[in-house]
mmCIF file of C-alpha atoms in Angstrom:
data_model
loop_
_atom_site.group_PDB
_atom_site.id
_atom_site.type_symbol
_atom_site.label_atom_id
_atom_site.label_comp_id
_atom_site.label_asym_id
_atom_site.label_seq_id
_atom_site.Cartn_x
_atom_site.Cartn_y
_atom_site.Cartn_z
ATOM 1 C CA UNK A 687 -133.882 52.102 -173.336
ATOM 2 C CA UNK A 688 -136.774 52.212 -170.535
ATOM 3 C CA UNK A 689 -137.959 55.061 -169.196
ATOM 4 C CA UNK A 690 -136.617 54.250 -165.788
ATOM 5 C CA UNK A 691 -133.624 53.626 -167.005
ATOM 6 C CA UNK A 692 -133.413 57.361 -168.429
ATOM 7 C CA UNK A 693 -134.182 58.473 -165.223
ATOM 8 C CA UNK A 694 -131.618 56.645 -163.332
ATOM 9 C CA UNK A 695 -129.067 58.091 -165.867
ATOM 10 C CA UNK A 696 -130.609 61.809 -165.323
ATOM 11 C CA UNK A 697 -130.168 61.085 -161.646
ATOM 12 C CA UNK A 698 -126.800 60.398 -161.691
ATOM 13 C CA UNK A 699 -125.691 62.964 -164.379
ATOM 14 C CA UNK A 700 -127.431 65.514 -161.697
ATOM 15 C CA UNK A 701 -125.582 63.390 -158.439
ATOM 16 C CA UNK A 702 -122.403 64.241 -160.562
ATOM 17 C CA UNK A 703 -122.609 67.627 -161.811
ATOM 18 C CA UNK A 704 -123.735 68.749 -158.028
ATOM 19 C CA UNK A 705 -120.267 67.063 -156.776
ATOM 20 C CA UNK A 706 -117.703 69.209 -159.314
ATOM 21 C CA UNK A 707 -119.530 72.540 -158.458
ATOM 22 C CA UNK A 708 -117.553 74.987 -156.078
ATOM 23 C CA UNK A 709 -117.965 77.972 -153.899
ATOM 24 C CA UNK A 710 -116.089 80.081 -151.777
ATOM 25 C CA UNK A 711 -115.492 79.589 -148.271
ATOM 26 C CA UNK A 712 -117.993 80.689 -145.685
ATOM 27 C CA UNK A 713 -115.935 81.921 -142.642
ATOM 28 C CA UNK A 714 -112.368 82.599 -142.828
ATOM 29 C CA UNK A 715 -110.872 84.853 -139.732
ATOM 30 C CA UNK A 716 -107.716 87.177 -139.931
ATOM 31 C CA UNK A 717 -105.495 88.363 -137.753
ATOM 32 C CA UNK A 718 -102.065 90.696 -138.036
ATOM 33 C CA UNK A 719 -100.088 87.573 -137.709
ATOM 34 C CA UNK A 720 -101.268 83.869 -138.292
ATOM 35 C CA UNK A 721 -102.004 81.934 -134.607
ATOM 36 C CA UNK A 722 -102.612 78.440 -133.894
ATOM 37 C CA UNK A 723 -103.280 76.069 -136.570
ATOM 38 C CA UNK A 724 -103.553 79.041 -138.824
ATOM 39 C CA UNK A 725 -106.331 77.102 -140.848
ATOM 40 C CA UNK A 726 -108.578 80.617 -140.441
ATOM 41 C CA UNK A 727 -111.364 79.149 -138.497
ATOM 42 C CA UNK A 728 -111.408 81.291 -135.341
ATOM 43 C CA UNK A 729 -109.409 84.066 -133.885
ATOM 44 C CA UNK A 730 -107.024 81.618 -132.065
ATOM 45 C CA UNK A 731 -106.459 80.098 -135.447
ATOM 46 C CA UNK A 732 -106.270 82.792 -137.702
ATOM 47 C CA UNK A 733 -104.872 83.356 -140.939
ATOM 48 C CA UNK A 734 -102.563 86.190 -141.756
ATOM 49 C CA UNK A 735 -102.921 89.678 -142.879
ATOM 50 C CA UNK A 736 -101.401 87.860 -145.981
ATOM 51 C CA UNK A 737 -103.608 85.956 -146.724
ATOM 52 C CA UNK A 738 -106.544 88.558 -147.230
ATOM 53 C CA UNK A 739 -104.144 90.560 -149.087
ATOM 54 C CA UNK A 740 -102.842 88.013 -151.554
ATOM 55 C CA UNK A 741 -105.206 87.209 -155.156
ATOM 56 C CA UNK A 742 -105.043 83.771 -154.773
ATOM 57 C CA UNK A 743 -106.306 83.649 -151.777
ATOM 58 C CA UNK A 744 -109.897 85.120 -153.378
ATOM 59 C CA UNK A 745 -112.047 83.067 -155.920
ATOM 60 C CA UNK A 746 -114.841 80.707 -155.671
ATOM 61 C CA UNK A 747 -112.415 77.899 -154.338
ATOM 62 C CA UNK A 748 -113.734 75.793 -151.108
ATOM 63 C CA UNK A 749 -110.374 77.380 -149.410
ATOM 64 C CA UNK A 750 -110.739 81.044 -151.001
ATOM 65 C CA UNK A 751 -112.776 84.484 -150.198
ATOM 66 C CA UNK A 752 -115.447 85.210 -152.529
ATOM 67 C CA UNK A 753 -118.901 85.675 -152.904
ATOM 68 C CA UNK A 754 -120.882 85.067 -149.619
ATOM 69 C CA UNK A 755 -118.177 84.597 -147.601
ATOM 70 C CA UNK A 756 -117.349 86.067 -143.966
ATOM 71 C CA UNK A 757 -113.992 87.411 -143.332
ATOM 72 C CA UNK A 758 -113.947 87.785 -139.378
ATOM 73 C CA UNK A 759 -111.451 90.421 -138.405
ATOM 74 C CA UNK A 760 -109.439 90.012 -135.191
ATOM 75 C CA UNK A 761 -107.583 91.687 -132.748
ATOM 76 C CA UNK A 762 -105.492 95.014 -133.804
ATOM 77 C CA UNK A 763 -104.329 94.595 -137.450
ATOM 78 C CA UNK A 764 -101.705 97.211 -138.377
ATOM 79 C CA UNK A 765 -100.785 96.420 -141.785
ATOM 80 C CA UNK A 766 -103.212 97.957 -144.221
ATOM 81 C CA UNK A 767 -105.998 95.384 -145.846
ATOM 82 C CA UNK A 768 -106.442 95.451 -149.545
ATOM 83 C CA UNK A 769 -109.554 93.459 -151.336
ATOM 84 C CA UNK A 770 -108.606 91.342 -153.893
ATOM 85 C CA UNK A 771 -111.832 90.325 -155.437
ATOM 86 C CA UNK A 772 -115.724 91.106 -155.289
ATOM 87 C CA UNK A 773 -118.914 89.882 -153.929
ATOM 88 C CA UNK A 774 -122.090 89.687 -156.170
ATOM 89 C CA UNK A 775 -125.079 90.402 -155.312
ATOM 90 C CA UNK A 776 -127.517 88.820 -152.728
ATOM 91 C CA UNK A 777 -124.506 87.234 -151.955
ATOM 92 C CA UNK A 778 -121.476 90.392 -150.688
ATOM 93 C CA UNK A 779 -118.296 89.516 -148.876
ATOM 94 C CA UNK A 780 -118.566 90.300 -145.624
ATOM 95 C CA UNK A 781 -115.660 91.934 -143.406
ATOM 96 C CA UNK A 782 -116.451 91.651 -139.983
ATOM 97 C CA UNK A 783 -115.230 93.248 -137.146
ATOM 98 C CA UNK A 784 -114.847 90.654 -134.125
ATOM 99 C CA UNK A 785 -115.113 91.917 -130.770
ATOM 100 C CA UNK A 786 -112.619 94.618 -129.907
ATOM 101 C CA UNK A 787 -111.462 94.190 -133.553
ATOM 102 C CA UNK A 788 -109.486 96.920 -135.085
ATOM 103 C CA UNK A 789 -106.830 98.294 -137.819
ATOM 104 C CA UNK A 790 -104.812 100.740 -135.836
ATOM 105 C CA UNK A 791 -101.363 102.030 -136.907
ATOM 106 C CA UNK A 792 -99.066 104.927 -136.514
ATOM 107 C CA UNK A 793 -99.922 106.159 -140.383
ATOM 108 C CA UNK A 794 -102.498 104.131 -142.403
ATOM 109 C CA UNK A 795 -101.001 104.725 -146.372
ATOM 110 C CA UNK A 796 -102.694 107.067 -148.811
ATOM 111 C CA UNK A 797 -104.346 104.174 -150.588
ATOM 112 C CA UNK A 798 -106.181 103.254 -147.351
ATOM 113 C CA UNK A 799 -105.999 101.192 -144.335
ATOM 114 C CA UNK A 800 -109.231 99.425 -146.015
ATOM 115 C CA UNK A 801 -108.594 99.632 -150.109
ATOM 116 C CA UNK A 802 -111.681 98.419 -151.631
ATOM 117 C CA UNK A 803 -110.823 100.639 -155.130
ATOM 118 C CA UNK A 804 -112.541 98.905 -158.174
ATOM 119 C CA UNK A 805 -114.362 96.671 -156.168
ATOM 120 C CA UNK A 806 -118.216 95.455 -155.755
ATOM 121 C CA UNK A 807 -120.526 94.224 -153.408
ATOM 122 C CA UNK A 808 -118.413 94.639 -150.501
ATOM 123 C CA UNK A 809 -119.890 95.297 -146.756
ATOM 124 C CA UNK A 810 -117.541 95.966 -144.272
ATOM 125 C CA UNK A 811 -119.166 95.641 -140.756
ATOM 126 C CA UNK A 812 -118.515 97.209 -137.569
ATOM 127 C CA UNK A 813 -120.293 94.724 -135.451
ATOM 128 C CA UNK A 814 -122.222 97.143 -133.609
ATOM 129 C CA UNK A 815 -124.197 100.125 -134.234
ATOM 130 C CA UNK A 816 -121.768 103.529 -133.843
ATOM 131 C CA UNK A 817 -123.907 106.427 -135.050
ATOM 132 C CA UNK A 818 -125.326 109.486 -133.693
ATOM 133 C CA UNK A 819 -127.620 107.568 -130.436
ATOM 134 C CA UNK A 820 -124.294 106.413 -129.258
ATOM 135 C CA UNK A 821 -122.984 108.683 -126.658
ATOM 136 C CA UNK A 822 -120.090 106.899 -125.376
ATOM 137 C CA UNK A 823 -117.996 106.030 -128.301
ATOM 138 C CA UNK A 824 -115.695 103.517 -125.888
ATOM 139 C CA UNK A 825 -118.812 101.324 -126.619
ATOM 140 C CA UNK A 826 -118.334 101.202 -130.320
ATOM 141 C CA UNK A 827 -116.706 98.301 -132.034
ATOM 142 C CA UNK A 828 -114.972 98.533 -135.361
ATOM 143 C CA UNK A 829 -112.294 101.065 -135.427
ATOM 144 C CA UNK A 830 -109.855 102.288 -138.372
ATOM 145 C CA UNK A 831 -107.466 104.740 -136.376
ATOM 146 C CA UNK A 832 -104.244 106.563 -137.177
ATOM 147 C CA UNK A 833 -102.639 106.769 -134.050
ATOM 148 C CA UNK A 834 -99.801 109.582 -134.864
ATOM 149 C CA UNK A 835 -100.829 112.011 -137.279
ATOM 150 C CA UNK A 836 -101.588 115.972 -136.368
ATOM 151 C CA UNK A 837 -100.661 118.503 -134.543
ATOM 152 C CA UNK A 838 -97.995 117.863 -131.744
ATOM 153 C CA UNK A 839 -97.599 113.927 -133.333
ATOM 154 C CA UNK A 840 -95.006 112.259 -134.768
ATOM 155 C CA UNK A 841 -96.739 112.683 -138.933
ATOM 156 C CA UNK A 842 -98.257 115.278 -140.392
ATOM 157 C CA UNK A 843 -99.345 114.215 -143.519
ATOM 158 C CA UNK A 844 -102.408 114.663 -145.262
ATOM 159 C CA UNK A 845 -101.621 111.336 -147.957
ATOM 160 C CA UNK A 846 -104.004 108.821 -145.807
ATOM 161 C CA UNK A 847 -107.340 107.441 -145.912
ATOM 162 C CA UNK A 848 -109.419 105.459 -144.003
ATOM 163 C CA UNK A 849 -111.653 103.474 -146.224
ATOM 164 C CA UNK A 850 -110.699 103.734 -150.281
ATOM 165 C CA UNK A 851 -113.826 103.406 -151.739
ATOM 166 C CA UNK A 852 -112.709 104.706 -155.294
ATOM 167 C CA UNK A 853 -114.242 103.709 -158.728
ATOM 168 C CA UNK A 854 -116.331 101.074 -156.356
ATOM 169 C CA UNK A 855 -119.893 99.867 -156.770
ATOM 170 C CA UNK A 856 -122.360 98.407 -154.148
ATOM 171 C CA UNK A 857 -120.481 99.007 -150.848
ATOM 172 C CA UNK A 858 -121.738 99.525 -147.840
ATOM 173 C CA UNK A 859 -120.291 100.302 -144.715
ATOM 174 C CA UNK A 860 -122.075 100.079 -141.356
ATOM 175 C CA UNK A 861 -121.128 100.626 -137.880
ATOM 176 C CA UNK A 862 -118.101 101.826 -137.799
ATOM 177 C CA UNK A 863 -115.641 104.158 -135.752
ATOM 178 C CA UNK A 864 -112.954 105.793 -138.321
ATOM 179 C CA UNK A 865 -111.167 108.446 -136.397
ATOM 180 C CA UNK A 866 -107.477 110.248 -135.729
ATOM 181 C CA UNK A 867 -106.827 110.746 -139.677
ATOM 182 C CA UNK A 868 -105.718 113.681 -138.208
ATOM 183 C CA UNK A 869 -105.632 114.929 -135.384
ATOM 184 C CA UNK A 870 -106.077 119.170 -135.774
ATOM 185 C CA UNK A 871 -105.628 120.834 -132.661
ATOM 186 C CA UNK A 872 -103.588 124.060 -133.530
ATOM 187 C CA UNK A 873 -104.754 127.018 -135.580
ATOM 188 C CA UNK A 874 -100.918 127.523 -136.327
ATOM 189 C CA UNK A 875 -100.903 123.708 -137.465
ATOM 190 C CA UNK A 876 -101.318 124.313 -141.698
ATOM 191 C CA UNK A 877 -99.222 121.470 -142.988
ATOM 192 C CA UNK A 878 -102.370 119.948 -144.362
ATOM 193 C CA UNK A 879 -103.724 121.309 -147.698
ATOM 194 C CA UNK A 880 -106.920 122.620 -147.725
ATOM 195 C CA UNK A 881 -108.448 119.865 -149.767
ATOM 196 C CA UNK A 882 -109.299 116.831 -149.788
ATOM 197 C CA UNK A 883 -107.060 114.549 -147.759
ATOM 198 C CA UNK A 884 -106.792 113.177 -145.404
ATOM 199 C CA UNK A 885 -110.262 111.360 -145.440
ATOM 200 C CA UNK A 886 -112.326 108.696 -143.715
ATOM 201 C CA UNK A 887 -113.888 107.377 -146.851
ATOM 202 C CA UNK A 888 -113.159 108.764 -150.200
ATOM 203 C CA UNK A 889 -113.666 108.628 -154.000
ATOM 204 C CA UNK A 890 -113.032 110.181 -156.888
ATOM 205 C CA UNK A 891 -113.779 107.965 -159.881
ATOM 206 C CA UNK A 892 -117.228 106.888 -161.068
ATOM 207 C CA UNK A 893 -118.572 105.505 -157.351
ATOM 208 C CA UNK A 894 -121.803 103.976 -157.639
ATOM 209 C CA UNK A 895 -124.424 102.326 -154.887
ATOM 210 C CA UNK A 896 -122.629 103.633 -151.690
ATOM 211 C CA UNK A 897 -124.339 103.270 -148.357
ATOM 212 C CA UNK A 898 -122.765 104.669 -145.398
ATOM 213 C CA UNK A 899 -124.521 104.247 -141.968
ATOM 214 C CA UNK A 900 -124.965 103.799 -138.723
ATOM 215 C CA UNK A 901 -121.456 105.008 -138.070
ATOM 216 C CA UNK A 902 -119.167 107.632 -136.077
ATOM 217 C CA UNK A 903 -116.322 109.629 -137.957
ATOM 218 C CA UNK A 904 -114.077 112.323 -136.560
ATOM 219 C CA UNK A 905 -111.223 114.488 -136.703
ATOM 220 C CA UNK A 906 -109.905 113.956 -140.696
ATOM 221 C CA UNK A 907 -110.138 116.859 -142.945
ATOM 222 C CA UNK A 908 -112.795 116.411 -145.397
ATOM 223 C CA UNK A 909 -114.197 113.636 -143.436
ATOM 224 C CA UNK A 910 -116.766 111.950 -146.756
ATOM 225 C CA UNK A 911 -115.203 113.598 -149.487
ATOM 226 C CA UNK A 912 -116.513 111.907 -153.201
ATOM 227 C CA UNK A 913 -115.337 114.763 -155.380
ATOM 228 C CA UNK A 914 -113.882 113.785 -159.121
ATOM 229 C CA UNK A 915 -114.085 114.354 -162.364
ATOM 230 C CA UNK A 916 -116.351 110.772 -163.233
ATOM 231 C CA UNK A 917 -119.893 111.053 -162.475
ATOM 232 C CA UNK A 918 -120.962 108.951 -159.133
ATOM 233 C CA UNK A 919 -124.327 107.837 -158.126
ATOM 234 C CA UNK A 920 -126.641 105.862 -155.461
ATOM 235 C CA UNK A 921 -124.816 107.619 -152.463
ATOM 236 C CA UNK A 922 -126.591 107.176 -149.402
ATOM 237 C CA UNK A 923 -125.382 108.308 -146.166
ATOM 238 C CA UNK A 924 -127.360 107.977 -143.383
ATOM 239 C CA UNK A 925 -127.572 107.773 -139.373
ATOM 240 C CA UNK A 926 -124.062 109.580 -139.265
ATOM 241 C CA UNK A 927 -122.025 111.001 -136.319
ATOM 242 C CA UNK A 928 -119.441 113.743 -137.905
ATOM 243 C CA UNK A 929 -117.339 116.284 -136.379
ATOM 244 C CA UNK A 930 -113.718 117.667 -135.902
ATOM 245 C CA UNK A 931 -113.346 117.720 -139.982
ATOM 246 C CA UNK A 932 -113.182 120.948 -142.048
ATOM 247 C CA UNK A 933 -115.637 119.477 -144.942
ATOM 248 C CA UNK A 934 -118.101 116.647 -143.211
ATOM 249 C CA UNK A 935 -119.096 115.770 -146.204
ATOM 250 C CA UNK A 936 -117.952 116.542 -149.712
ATOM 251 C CA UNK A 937 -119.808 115.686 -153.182
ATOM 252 C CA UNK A 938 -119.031 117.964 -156.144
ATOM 253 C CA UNK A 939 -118.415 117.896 -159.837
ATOM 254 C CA UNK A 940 -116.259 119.050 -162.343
ATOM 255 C CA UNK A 941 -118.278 118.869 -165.639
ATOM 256 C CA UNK A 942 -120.280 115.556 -165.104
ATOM 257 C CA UNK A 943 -123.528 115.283 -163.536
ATOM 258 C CA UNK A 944 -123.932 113.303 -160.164
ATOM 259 C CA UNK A 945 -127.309 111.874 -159.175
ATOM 260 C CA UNK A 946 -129.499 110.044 -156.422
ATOM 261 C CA UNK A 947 -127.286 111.737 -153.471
ATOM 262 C CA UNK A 948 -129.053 111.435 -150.122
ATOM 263 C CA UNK A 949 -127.866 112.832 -146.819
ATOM 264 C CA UNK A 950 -130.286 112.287 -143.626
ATOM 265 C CA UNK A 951 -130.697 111.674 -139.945
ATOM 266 C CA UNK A 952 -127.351 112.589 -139.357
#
Protein backbone atom coordinates (compact mmCIF):
# COMPACT_ATOMS: atom_id res chain seq x y z
CA UNK A 1 0.00 0.00 0.00
CA UNK A 2 1.32 3.68 -0.97
CA UNK A 3 1.77 6.14 1.28
CA UNK A 4 -0.96 8.25 -0.19
CA UNK A 5 -3.09 5.74 -0.10
CA UNK A 6 -2.64 5.48 3.87
CA UNK A 7 -3.40 8.87 4.03
CA UNK A 8 -6.54 8.87 2.12
CA UNK A 9 -7.67 6.00 4.47
CA UNK A 10 -6.54 8.18 7.71
CA UNK A 11 -8.59 10.93 6.14
CA UNK A 12 -11.58 9.24 5.92
CA UNK A 13 -11.36 7.19 9.20
CA UNK A 14 -11.02 10.95 10.75
CA UNK A 15 -14.14 12.34 8.12
CA UNK A 16 -16.02 9.39 9.88
CA UNK A 17 -15.27 9.36 13.41
CA UNK A 18 -15.97 13.41 13.40
CA UNK A 19 -19.63 12.50 11.90
CA UNK A 20 -20.78 9.82 14.92
CA UNK A 21 -19.54 12.29 17.67
CA UNK A 22 -22.38 14.16 19.67
CA UNK A 23 -23.00 17.04 21.93
CA UNK A 24 -25.63 18.64 23.66
CA UNK A 25 -27.74 21.25 22.38
CA UNK A 26 -26.68 24.86 22.47
CA UNK A 27 -29.89 26.92 23.14
CA UNK A 28 -32.99 25.40 24.29
CA UNK A 29 -35.72 28.04 25.86
CA UNK A 30 -38.45 27.16 28.54
CA UNK A 31 -41.42 28.40 29.41
CA UNK A 32 -44.35 27.33 32.15
CA UNK A 33 -46.26 25.87 29.32
CA UNK A 34 -44.94 24.84 25.77
CA UNK A 35 -45.95 27.77 22.89
CA UNK A 36 -45.72 27.66 19.28
CA UNK A 37 -43.92 24.99 17.60
CA UNK A 38 -42.66 24.02 20.98
CA UNK A 39 -39.27 22.94 19.28
CA UNK A 40 -37.45 25.25 22.27
CA UNK A 41 -35.83 27.71 20.02
CA UNK A 42 -37.22 31.03 21.27
CA UNK A 43 -39.66 32.20 23.82
CA UNK A 44 -42.61 32.03 21.31
CA UNK A 45 -41.59 28.46 20.78
CA UNK A 46 -40.74 27.21 23.95
CA UNK A 47 -40.53 23.99 25.49
CA UNK A 48 -42.23 23.09 28.70
CA UNK A 49 -41.40 23.27 32.29
CA UNK A 50 -41.36 19.44 31.52
CA UNK A 51 -39.05 19.22 29.60
CA UNK A 52 -36.21 20.79 31.85
CA UNK A 53 -37.51 18.73 34.54
CA UNK A 54 -37.56 15.34 32.89
CA UNK A 55 -33.83 13.05 32.72
CA UNK A 56 -34.14 12.34 29.35
CA UNK A 57 -34.37 15.41 28.32
CA UNK A 58 -30.44 16.01 29.68
CA UNK A 59 -27.37 14.19 28.08
CA UNK A 60 -24.99 14.95 25.40
CA UNK A 61 -27.75 14.24 22.68
CA UNK A 62 -28.03 16.99 19.67
CA UNK A 63 -31.80 17.44 21.19
CA UNK A 64 -30.76 17.26 25.06
CA UNK A 65 -29.30 19.80 27.90
CA UNK A 66 -25.87 19.17 28.85
CA UNK A 67 -22.62 20.47 28.96
CA UNK A 68 -22.33 23.97 27.29
CA UNK A 69 -25.65 24.40 26.68
CA UNK A 70 -28.03 27.56 27.28
CA UNK A 71 -31.32 27.03 28.83
CA UNK A 72 -33.14 30.50 28.20
CA UNK A 73 -35.81 31.00 30.80
CA UNK A 74 -39.05 32.77 29.85
CA UNK A 75 -41.81 34.53 31.07
CA UNK A 76 -43.21 33.65 34.80
CA UNK A 77 -42.60 29.91 35.46
CA UNK A 78 -44.53 28.72 38.53
CA UNK A 79 -43.81 25.18 38.75
CA UNK A 80 -40.55 24.58 40.53
CA UNK A 81 -37.33 23.67 38.12
CA UNK A 82 -35.26 20.71 39.06
CA UNK A 83 -31.67 19.96 37.21
CA UNK A 84 -31.37 16.77 35.94
CA UNK A 85 -27.79 16.55 34.95
CA UNK A 86 -24.38 18.59 35.17
CA UNK A 87 -22.15 20.79 33.25
CA UNK A 88 -18.30 20.19 33.22
CA UNK A 89 -16.02 22.42 33.32
CA UNK A 90 -15.01 25.24 30.84
CA UNK A 91 -18.04 24.15 29.50
CA UNK A 92 -21.32 24.81 32.60
CA UNK A 93 -24.98 24.74 31.70
CA UNK A 94 -26.20 27.86 31.60
CA UNK A 95 -29.80 28.97 32.98
CA UNK A 96 -30.64 32.16 31.74
CA UNK A 97 -33.01 34.51 32.71
CA UNK A 98 -34.71 36.20 29.51
CA UNK A 99 -35.98 39.54 29.85
CA UNK A 100 -38.60 39.97 32.53
CA UNK A 101 -37.99 36.22 33.19
CA UNK A 102 -39.07 34.82 36.44
CA UNK A 103 -40.21 31.72 38.79
CA UNK A 104 -42.90 33.23 40.89
CA UNK A 105 -45.50 31.19 42.83
CA UNK A 106 -47.73 31.35 45.80
CA UNK A 107 -45.22 28.75 47.85
CA UNK A 108 -42.01 27.56 46.09
CA UNK A 109 -41.56 23.69 47.85
CA UNK A 110 -38.95 22.99 50.49
CA UNK A 111 -36.67 21.37 47.96
CA UNK A 112 -36.49 24.68 46.03
CA UNK A 113 -38.01 26.60 43.31
CA UNK A 114 -34.37 26.06 41.63
CA UNK A 115 -33.09 22.34 42.94
CA UNK A 116 -29.65 22.03 41.77
CA UNK A 117 -28.84 19.29 44.89
CA UNK A 118 -25.93 16.94 43.78
CA UNK A 119 -25.21 18.81 40.90
CA UNK A 120 -21.95 20.49 39.14
CA UNK A 121 -20.95 23.15 37.08
CA UNK A 122 -24.15 24.85 37.01
CA UNK A 123 -24.52 28.88 36.51
CA UNK A 124 -27.73 30.17 36.83
CA UNK A 125 -27.87 33.80 35.42
CA UNK A 126 -29.89 36.69 36.21
CA UNK A 127 -29.25 38.57 33.06
CA UNK A 128 -28.36 41.66 34.68
CA UNK A 129 -26.32 42.82 37.45
CA UNK A 130 -28.67 43.07 40.92
CA UNK A 131 -26.22 43.78 43.73
CA UNK A 132 -25.57 46.41 46.15
CA UNK A 133 -24.99 49.66 43.20
CA UNK A 134 -28.49 48.90 42.21
CA UNK A 135 -30.83 51.20 43.90
CA UNK A 136 -33.99 50.54 42.23
CA UNK A 137 -34.54 46.88 42.40
CA UNK A 138 -37.68 47.25 39.67
CA UNK A 139 -34.56 47.35 37.36
CA UNK A 140 -33.32 43.94 38.23
CA UNK A 141 -34.00 40.95 36.09
CA UNK A 142 -34.05 37.42 37.37
CA UNK A 143 -36.41 36.92 40.15
CA UNK A 144 -37.26 33.68 42.38
CA UNK A 145 -40.30 35.05 44.53
CA UNK A 146 -42.81 33.48 46.88
CA UNK A 147 -45.65 35.52 46.50
CA UNK A 148 -47.82 34.39 49.76
CA UNK A 149 -45.82 33.45 52.57
CA UNK A 150 -45.56 35.68 56.04
CA UNK A 151 -47.21 37.55 58.13
CA UNK A 152 -50.85 38.61 57.15
CA UNK A 153 -50.48 35.97 53.82
CA UNK A 154 -52.15 33.15 52.91
CA UNK A 155 -48.72 30.45 54.15
CA UNK A 156 -46.71 30.59 56.81
CA UNK A 157 -44.33 28.09 56.44
CA UNK A 158 -40.81 28.05 56.92
CA UNK A 159 -40.30 24.46 54.51
CA UNK A 160 -39.14 26.62 51.26
CA UNK A 161 -36.11 27.59 49.54
CA UNK A 162 -35.11 29.57 46.89
CA UNK A 163 -32.12 28.07 45.27
CA UNK A 164 -31.14 24.26 46.66
CA UNK A 165 -27.69 24.27 46.32
CA UNK A 166 -27.08 21.11 48.60
CA UNK A 167 -24.17 18.55 48.31
CA UNK A 168 -23.37 20.74 44.92
CA UNK A 169 -20.00 21.59 43.42
CA UNK A 170 -18.98 24.49 41.05
CA UNK A 171 -22.15 26.67 41.03
CA UNK A 172 -22.38 29.94 40.61
CA UNK A 173 -25.08 32.21 40.75
CA UNK A 174 -25.00 35.79 39.47
CA UNK A 175 -27.42 38.51 39.23
CA UNK A 176 -30.16 37.61 40.75
CA UNK A 177 -33.28 38.96 42.78
CA UNK A 178 -34.52 36.06 45.33
CA UNK A 179 -36.99 37.68 47.62
CA UNK A 180 -40.58 37.16 49.65
CA UNK A 181 -39.38 33.64 51.20
CA UNK A 182 -41.04 35.24 53.79
CA UNK A 183 -42.39 37.97 54.28
CA UNK A 184 -41.82 39.03 58.40
CA UNK A 185 -43.63 41.97 59.26
CA UNK A 186 -45.06 41.25 62.84
CA UNK A 187 -43.10 40.83 66.04
CA UNK A 188 -46.18 38.68 67.20
CA UNK A 189 -45.68 36.62 63.83
CA UNK A 190 -43.40 33.35 65.42
CA UNK A 191 -44.69 30.53 63.29
CA UNK A 192 -41.26 30.29 61.77
CA UNK A 193 -38.55 28.40 63.75
CA UNK A 194 -35.68 30.13 64.61
CA UNK A 195 -33.40 28.27 62.29
CA UNK A 196 -32.62 27.76 59.28
CA UNK A 197 -35.53 27.89 56.86
CA UNK A 198 -36.83 29.40 54.98
CA UNK A 199 -33.72 30.36 52.81
CA UNK A 200 -32.65 31.98 49.56
CA UNK A 201 -29.84 29.60 48.89
CA UNK A 202 -28.98 26.81 51.15
CA UNK A 203 -26.82 23.74 51.92
CA UNK A 204 -26.08 21.43 54.21
CA UNK A 205 -24.06 18.56 52.75
CA UNK A 206 -20.45 18.74 51.58
CA UNK A 207 -20.92 22.11 49.14
CA UNK A 208 -17.91 22.83 47.34
CA UNK A 209 -16.81 25.86 44.73
CA UNK A 210 -19.85 28.19 45.41
CA UNK A 211 -19.83 31.68 44.01
CA UNK A 212 -22.57 33.93 44.80
CA UNK A 213 -22.55 37.50 43.31
CA UNK A 214 -23.62 40.35 42.01
CA UNK A 215 -27.04 39.73 43.44
CA UNK A 216 -29.99 41.18 45.75
CA UNK A 217 -31.68 38.91 48.50
CA UNK A 218 -34.32 39.89 51.01
CA UNK A 219 -36.80 39.14 53.49
CA UNK A 220 -36.18 35.00 54.15
CA UNK A 221 -34.96 34.00 57.47
CA UNK A 222 -31.48 32.92 57.32
CA UNK A 223 -31.11 34.42 53.99
CA UNK A 224 -27.32 32.22 52.89
CA UNK A 225 -27.49 29.67 55.35
CA UNK A 226 -24.64 26.58 54.50
CA UNK A 227 -24.71 25.01 57.94
CA UNK A 228 -24.32 20.90 58.13
CA UNK A 229 -22.68 18.37 59.46
CA UNK A 230 -20.26 17.60 55.96
CA UNK A 231 -17.44 19.86 55.59
CA UNK A 232 -17.99 22.59 52.60
CA UNK A 233 -15.44 24.60 50.85
CA UNK A 234 -14.58 27.32 47.99
CA UNK A 235 -17.56 29.60 49.15
CA UNK A 236 -17.35 32.86 47.73
CA UNK A 237 -19.89 35.43 48.15
CA UNK A 238 -19.38 38.57 46.89
CA UNK A 239 -21.00 42.04 45.65
CA UNK A 240 -24.18 41.12 47.80
CA UNK A 241 -27.33 43.16 48.68
CA UNK A 242 -28.93 41.46 52.04
CA UNK A 243 -31.49 42.57 54.36
CA UNK A 244 -34.94 41.80 56.02
CA UNK A 245 -33.43 38.16 57.15
CA UNK A 246 -32.65 37.23 60.78
CA UNK A 247 -29.15 35.40 59.79
CA UNK A 248 -27.73 37.16 56.33
CA UNK A 249 -25.49 34.78 56.12
CA UNK A 250 -24.93 31.49 57.89
CA UNK A 251 -21.71 29.09 57.71
CA UNK A 252 -21.07 26.85 60.74
CA UNK A 253 -19.96 23.41 61.68
CA UNK A 254 -20.75 20.65 63.69
CA UNK A 255 -17.46 18.65 64.09
CA UNK A 256 -15.91 19.04 60.53
CA UNK A 257 -13.72 21.72 59.46
CA UNK A 258 -14.88 24.22 56.66
CA UNK A 259 -12.31 26.13 54.61
CA UNK A 260 -11.60 28.92 51.89
CA UNK A 261 -14.90 30.96 53.05
CA UNK A 262 -14.84 34.51 51.69
CA UNK A 263 -17.39 37.22 52.35
CA UNK A 264 -16.66 40.85 50.71
CA UNK A 265 -17.96 44.00 49.15
CA UNK A 266 -21.21 43.31 50.30
Amino acid sequence: MTRLQNLLILGICCITFAGISSASVANVYIAQSSAGAADGSSCSNAKAVSFFNSSSNWGSGSSQIGPGTTVHLCGTISSALTAQGNGASGSPVTLLFESGAKLSTAIFPVSGALNLSGRSWITVNGGVPCGPSVTNKASCNGTIENTANGTGLANHTDQTVGINVDGSSNITVQNMLISNIYVHSSNSDTSVPGQPLPSGIWATNGTSNIEIENSSLHDANWMLSFVGGSAMSGLNFHDLDIYHADHCLAVGVVSQTDNNIFFHDN
